[in-house]
């Protein structure tokens, strides 16, 4: 986040943010205390974690669960709590 | 040119709205604005406009619906008065900060309390820092013409700022007068198609009204500030075009018999008709007096006043609102505009007509007398007082 | 202000004074006049006393004040007569039109006229209204009398505007009855 911010002459008026979905550029992964680790062998691909994740951070590949997006996962643990087969462990983040 | 028809001030606003044919109107009735909403909803019911009329449950909702519609790219309008304007307060600021060129008919009424339904400017003056353009109008013809010009001003790409078209509650809003409207075709040609594009589309999504904190808010306020600075250039352009097309000439500051005047009376809205009448009779007695009527309070015509007022020896400013514990708004801003100017005139203020009290000719004649005293002796310079209040 | 003709209507809520004043303005505008019609609003309710004003002029009207010394006073409800000081209020050589079943002489002796030089006219607008409309809405009959007395507005213009303004609200039957009342008063008032 070291980019130079635009001045009043160059900013869109009215506080509009013209670039849709720009929250992707903001990495919230650094906020974590606990990190979800998924045992894909145990996973039954029910995708409840995907539905419940508040930060869109469950990675889906070919329709299947493929772990977490650690750039944006805040480590809330919702996925671990919802998982019916206990395939997700929350471990202490090492910084 | 067309011919005169009889319209009240409220009907004049509604008639202009009809000819503009906005996409969305959301309004909630409040005396004395009610006939604006009532007349316009009649046009909607009769199929005379294509407008989506949103019947809302309060002024807060009226302005919210108008903001939503304008954000979606619609020409959106509303109307209110007094406590109604107060209730929409929060969203009034949001409309201007989102830079939505909404038009609002404001039928000026005293802001309670004690409760009063009649005309003074306390409602609009309270909203003077809300980031809206404010146009004040002496009579019904002005209300009509201002509405049509206001649309062009508000929607101009350099401006993109909402505008209030003000008139005095009851005094003009409920008074039938001669109004010469344009034809629908003339109005449509003058206003043109809305250039302010529909904003949120499926293939071009973006965010409006997001949280705006210390890192960007300041820049967005500066943008509003700069847009207001460009208003008068646009106003001049629009007024000239209006005069050229339709023969009715307006100016940012109207001058009446000022050519050789050494004293003038300044004020807003309907009282200026009474002032002009008294100027005429004073002139017959050999008093060199004129009248000056700013048509805009926001933006405040600082440069215009700095050019104009030093021509006179003494100036009286009439305010139809008070700022308790401070100087009344038109008076104080005029004083501020004149600060540091060589040959600045002497100046005195009067607070008049609160709660719709009739500012009659006798009262204005007293003002003329005191103005001559001010000119000759300096008595009353830099003071202000209530006009015609019972002791 | 010299050539502005000023009228004050004295009435009560529900008698149609405001509609009368607006129709008067409408009719005068068609005669290329500049006009104003405006009420003095208090808390509005049926039966409360109220004043309505008209200004008619050949030149643009700039005034936005109440009328204090009219050229013409219309009293649409005679129960208000005792509260009106015609001597103080009416312009010299002004005119008074009163809705009353009294004769001009009778009513003249009852009102506060002092030694004011004034023309007084009487019209039983309530009588006409009750007879034609079946209720007391005397405003249109008053306009008929006003038209004859002053010549400021044409009867035909008033009729046209009654049609335009009131048809959707009241329908053909009521409109025709009002026009009957208008004509009856025009005929009846003694000039």
XYZ file of C-alpha atoms in Angstrom, chain B residues 3-8 11 117-118 138-140 170-172 174-179 256 270-274 276-277 280 358-361, chain C residues 1 18 21-22 25-26 28-30 32-44 60-68 160 165 168:
68
model
C -49.383 34.429 -23.770
C -49.911 34.890 -20.086
C -51.647 32.322 -17.960
C -52.660 32.605 -14.320
C -50.556 30.423 -12.035
C -49.651 30.422 -8.375
C -48.142 25.858 -9.772
C -46.571 27.767 8.258
C -45.692 31.084 6.626
C -39.136 37.291 -6.511
C -42.250 36.235 -8.407
C -43.923 33.339 -10.161
C -47.843 31.711 0.595
C -46.647 35.167 -0.494
C -45.854 33.848 -3.965
C -50.274 30.703 -3.102
C -50.600 33.914 -5.099
C -51.970 33.755 -8.623
C -49.974 35.921 -11.023
C -49.339 36.298 -14.724
C -46.835 33.737 -15.959
C -33.106 48.141 -10.285
C -40.712 38.500 -2.933
C -39.959 41.461 -0.674
C -37.884 42.942 -3.474
C -41.065 43.730 -5.413
C -42.168 45.886 -2.497
C -38.865 48.361 -6.030
C -42.247 49.999 -5.479
C -40.060 54.321 -7.372
C -46.029 41.256 6.015
C -43.122 43.578 5.198
C -45.301 46.431 4.051
C -44.457 49.611 2.195
C -48.929 51.819 -7.661
C -60.713 32.045 -2.956
C -60.832 35.567 -6.639
C -58.952 33.090 -8.816
C -57.947 36.806 -12.027
C -58.325 34.243 -14.806
C -58.944 39.535 -16.180
C -55.822 37.904 -17.643
C -57.737 37.102 -20.817
C -54.682 41.397 -21.171
C -54.473 42.580 -17.593
C -51.832 41.815 -15.022
C -53.399 40.174 -12.003
C -52.880 38.790 -8.553
C -55.174 36.640 -6.453
C -53.988 35.634 -3.010
C -55.545 34.636 0.267
C -54.599 35.791 3.721
C -54.152 32.404 5.318
C -54.705 31.734 8.941
C -55.496 28.295 10.233
C -57.895 27.161 7.520
C -46.726 44.408 -14.259
C -47.585 44.119 -10.559
C -44.544 44.034 -8.311
C -46.200 44.317 -4.918
C -46.235 41.339 -2.612
C -48.015 42.810 0.388
C -51.444 42.494 1.871
C -53.992 45.024 0.610
C -54.893 47.545 3.308
C -65.213 29.890 -19.897
C -61.344 25.107 -13.723
C -63.506 17.867 -13.611
